[in-house]
CSV table of C-alpha atoms in Angstrom, one decimal:
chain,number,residue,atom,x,y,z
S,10,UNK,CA,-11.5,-3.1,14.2
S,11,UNK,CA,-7.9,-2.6,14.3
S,12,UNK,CA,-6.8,-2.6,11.1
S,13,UNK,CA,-4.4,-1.2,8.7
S,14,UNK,CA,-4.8,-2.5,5.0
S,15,UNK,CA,-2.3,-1.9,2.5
S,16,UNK,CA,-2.0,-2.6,-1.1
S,17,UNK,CA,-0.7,-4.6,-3.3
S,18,UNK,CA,1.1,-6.8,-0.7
S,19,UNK,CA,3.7,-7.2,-3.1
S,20,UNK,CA,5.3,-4.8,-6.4
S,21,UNK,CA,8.2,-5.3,-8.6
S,22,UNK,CA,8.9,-2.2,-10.9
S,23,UNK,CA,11.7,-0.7,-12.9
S,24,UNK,CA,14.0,1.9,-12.5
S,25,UNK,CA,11.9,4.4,-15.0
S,26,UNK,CA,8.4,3.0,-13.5
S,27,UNK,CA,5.2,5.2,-12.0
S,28,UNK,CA,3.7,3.1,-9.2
S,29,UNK,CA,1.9,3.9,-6.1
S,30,UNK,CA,1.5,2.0,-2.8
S,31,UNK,CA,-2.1,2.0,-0.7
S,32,UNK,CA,-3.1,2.3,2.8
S,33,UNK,CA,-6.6,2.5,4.6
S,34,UNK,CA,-7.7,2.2,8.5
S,35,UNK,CA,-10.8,2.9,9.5
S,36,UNK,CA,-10.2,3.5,13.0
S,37,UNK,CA,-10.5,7.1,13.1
S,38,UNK,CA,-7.1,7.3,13.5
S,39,UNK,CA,-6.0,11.2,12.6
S,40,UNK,CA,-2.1,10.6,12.5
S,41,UNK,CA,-0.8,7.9,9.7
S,42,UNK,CA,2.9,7.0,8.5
S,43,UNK,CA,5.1,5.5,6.2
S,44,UNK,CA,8.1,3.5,7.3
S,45,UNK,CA,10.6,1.7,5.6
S,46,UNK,CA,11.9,-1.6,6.5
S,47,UNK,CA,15.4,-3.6,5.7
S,48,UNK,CA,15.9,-7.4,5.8
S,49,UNK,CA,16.4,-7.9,9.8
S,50,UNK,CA,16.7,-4.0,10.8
S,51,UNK,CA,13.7,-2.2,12.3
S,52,UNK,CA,11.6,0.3,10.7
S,53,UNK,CA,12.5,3.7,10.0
S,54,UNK,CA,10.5,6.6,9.8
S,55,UNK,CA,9.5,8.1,6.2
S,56,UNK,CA,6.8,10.6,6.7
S,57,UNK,CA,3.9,11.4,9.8
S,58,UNK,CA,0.9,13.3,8.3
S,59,UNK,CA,-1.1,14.6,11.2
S,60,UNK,CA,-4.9,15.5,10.7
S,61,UNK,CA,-4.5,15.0,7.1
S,62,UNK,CA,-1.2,17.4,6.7
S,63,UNK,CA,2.4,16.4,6.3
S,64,UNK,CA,4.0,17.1,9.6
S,65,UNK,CA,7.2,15.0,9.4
S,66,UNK,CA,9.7,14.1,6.5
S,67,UNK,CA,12.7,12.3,7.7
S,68,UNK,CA,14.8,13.8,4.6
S,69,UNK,CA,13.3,11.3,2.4
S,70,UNK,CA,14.3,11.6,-1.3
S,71,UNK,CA,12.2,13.1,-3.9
S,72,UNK,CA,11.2,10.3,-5.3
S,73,UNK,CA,8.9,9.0,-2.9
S,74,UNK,CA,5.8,12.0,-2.7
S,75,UNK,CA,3.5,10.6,-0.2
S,76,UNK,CA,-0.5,12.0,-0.2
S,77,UNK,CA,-3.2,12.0,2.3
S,78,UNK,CA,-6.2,12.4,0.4
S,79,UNK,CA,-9.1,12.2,3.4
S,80,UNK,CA,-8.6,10.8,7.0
S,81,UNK,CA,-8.8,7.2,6.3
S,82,UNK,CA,-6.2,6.8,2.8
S,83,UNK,CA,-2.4,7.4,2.5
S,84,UNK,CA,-1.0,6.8,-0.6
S,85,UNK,CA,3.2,7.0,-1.6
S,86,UNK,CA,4.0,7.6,-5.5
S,87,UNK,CA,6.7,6.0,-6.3
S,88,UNK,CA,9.0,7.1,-9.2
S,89,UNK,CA,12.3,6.6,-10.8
S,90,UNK,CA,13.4,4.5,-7.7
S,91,UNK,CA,16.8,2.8,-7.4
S,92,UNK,CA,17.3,-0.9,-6.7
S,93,UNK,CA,18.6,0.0,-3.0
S,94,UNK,CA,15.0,1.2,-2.8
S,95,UNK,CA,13.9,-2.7,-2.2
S,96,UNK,CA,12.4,-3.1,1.2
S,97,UNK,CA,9.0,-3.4,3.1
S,98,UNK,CA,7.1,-0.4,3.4
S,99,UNK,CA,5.0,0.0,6.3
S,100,UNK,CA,2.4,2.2,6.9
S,101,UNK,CA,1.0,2.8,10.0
S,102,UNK,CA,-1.6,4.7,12.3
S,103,UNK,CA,-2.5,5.8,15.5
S,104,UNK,CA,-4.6,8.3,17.5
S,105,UNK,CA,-4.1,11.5,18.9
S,106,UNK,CA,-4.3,12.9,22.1
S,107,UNK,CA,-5.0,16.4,22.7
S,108,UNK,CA,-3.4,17.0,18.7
S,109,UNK,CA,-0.2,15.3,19.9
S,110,UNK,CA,1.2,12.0,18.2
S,111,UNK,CA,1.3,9.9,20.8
S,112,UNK,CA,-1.3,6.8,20.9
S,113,UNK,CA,-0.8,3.0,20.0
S,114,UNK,CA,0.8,2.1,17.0
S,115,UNK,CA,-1.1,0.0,14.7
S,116,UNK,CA,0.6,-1.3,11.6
S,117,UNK,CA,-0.7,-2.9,8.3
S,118,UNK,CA,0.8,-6.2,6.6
S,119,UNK,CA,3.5,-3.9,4.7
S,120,UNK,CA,4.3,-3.6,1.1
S,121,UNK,CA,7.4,-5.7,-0.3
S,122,UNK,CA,8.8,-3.7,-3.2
S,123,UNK,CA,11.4,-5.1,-5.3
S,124,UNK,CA,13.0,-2.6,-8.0
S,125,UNK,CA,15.3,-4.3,-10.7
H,6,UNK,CA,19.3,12.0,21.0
H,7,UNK,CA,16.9,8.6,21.9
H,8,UNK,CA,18.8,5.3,21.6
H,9,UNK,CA,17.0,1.9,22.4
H,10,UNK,CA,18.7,-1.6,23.3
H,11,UNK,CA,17.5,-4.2,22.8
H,12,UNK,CA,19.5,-7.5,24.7
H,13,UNK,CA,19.6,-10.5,24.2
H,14,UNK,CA,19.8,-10.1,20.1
H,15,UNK,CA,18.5,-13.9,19.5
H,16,UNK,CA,17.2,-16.4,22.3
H,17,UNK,CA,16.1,-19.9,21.6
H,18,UNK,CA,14.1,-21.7,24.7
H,19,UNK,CA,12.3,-24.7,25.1
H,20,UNK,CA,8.7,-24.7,25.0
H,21,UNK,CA,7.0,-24.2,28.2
H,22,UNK,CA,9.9,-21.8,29.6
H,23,UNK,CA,8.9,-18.6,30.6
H,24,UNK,CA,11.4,-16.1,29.4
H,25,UNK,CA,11.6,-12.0,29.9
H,26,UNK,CA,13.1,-9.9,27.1
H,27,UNK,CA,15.0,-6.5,27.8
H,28,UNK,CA,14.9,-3.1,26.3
H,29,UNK,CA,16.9,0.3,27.5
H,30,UNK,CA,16.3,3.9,26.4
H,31,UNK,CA,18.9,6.5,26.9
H,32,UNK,CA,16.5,9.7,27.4
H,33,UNK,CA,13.8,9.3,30.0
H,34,UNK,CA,11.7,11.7,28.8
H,35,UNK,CA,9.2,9.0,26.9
H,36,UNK,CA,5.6,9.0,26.3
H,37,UNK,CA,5.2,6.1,25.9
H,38,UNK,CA,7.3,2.6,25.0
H,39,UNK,CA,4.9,-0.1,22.8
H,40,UNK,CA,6.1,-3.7,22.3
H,41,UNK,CA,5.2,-5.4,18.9
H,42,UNK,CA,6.1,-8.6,17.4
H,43,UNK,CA,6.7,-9.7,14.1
H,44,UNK,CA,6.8,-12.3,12.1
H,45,UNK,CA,9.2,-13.2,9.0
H,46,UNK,CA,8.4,-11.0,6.2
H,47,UNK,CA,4.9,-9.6,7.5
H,48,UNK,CA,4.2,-6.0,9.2
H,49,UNK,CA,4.4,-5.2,13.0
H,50,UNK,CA,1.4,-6.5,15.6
H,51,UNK,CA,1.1,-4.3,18.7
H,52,UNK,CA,1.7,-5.9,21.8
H,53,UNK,CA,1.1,-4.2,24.6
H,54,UNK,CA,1.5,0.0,25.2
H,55,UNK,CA,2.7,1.3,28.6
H,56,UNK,CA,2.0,5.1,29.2
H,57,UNK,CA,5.1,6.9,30.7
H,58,UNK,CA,2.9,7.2,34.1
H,59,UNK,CA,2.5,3.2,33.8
H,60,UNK,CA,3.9,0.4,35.9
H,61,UNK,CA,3.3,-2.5,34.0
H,62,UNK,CA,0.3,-3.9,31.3
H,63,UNK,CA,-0.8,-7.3,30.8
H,64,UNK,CA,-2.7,-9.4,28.6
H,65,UNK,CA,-2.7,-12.5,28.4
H,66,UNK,CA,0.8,-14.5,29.0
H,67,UNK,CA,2.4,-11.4,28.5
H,68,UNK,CA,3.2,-8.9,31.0
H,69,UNK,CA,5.7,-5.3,30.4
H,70,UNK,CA,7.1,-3.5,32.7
H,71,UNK,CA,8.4,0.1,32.5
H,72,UNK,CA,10.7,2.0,35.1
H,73,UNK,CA,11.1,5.4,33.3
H,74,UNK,CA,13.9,6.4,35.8
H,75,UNK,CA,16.1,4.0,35.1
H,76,UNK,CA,15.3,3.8,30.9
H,77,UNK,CA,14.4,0.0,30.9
H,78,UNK,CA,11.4,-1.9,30.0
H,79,UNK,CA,10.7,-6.0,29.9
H,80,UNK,CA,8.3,-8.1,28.2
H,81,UNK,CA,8.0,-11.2,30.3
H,82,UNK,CA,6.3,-14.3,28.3
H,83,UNK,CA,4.9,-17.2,30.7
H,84,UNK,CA,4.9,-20.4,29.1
H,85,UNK,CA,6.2,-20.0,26.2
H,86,UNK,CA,4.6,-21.8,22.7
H,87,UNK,CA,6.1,-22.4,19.7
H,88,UNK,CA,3.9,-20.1,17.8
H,89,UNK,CA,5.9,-17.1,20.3
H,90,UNK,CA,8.7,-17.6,18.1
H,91,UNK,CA,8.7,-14.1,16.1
H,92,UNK,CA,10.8,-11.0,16.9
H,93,UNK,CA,10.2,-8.5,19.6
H,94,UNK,CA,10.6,-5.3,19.0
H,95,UNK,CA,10.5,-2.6,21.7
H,96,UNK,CA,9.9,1.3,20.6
H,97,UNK,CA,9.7,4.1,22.7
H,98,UNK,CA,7.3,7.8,21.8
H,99,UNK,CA,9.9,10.5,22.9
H,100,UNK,CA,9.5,14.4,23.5
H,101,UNK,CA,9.5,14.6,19.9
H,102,UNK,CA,6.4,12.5,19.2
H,103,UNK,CA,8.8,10.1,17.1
H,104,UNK,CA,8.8,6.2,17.8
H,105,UNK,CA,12.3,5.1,18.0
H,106,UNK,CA,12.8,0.9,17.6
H,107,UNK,CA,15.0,-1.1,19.3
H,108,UNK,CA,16.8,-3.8,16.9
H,109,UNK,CA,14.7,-6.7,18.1
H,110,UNK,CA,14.7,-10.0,20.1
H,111,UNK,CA,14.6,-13.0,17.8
H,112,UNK,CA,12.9,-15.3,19.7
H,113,UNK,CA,12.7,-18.9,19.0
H,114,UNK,CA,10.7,-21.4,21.4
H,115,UNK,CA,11.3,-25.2,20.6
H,116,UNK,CA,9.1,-28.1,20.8
């Protein structure tokens, strides 16, 4: 099984909205991200949590708090987003080797967000 | 700091062709480089994944290449299909752990 499931596949919210976004492998993958993805630009990189601890945050504004709650979920809260915000949101997982981040990437379907 | 190239941006082929796809990396010092496609508004499938000690990886029609030295990296696809069309998207695992994405191949096979 090489799969990445996230939730909902799609999310419209307001400016002043609390939402969160879901994602769940089963892989025993110990490293899991976030990226964010513009119309016809490639990802970039939000956040890398690494054995259920954040170990990279690409300067991301404050109002996207991601959470790893076990080794399988990552969740990102969204709140008080602006309407530049709008993109996919990827989250993705992969293995480590010898506590490093460096196995295969696997990605889930994405998240579209649209804030108005 | 890691920059990836990506060339050609958009390539349109006749079905049947077989067709190779080009991506550079400035820094050498890699991990490993992954190739994924994707398709219009849907998340990123893994391809194939070349370890920096790695010649080449196959499976099925597809084949990648890697020559670390010289920062460059092909995905050759035999005989192409229409359901190929997609974009390509080569990253690359530097020293820092990070995966840094090329801007993509739009690739569009006719029938």
């Amino acid at each position: 099984d090489t799969e990445v499931t996230q939730t909902p596949k799609h999310l419209v919210m307001g400016m002043t909205n609390k939402k969160s976004l879901k994602c769940e492998q089963h892989m025993g993958h110990r490293a899991m991200y976030w990226y964010k993805q513009k119309a016809k630009k490639p990802p970039e990189l939000m956040f890398v949590y690494s054995y259920e601890k954040l170990s990279i945050n690409e300067s991301v504004p404050s109002r996207f708090s991601p959470e790893c709650p076990n080794s399988s979920l990552l969740n990102l809260h969204l709140h008080a987003l602006q309407p530049e915000d709008s993109a996919l949101y990827l989250c993705a997982s992969s293995q480590t080797r010898a506590g490093l981040n460096t196995g295969e990437l696997f990605f889930g379907e994405g998240s579209r967000l649209t804030v108005l | 700091k890691q920059e990836v190239t990506q060339i050609p941006a958009a390539l349109s082929v006749p079905e049947g062709e077989n067709l190779v796809l080009n991506c550079s990396f400035t820094d050498s010092a890699i991990y490993n480089l992954q190739w994924f496609r994707q398709d219009p508004g849907k998340g990123l499938t893994s391809l194939l994944l070349i370890q920096s000690s790695q010649r080449e990886q196959t499976s099925g029609r597809l084949n990648a290449s890697l020559d670390k030295s010289s920062g460059r990296s092909t995905l050759y696809i035999a005989a192409s299909q229409p359901g190929d069309s997609a974009t390509y998207l080569c990253a690359v695992r530097g020293s820092n752990y990070k995966l840094t994405f090329g801007k993509g191949t739009l690739l569009t096979v006719n029938p």
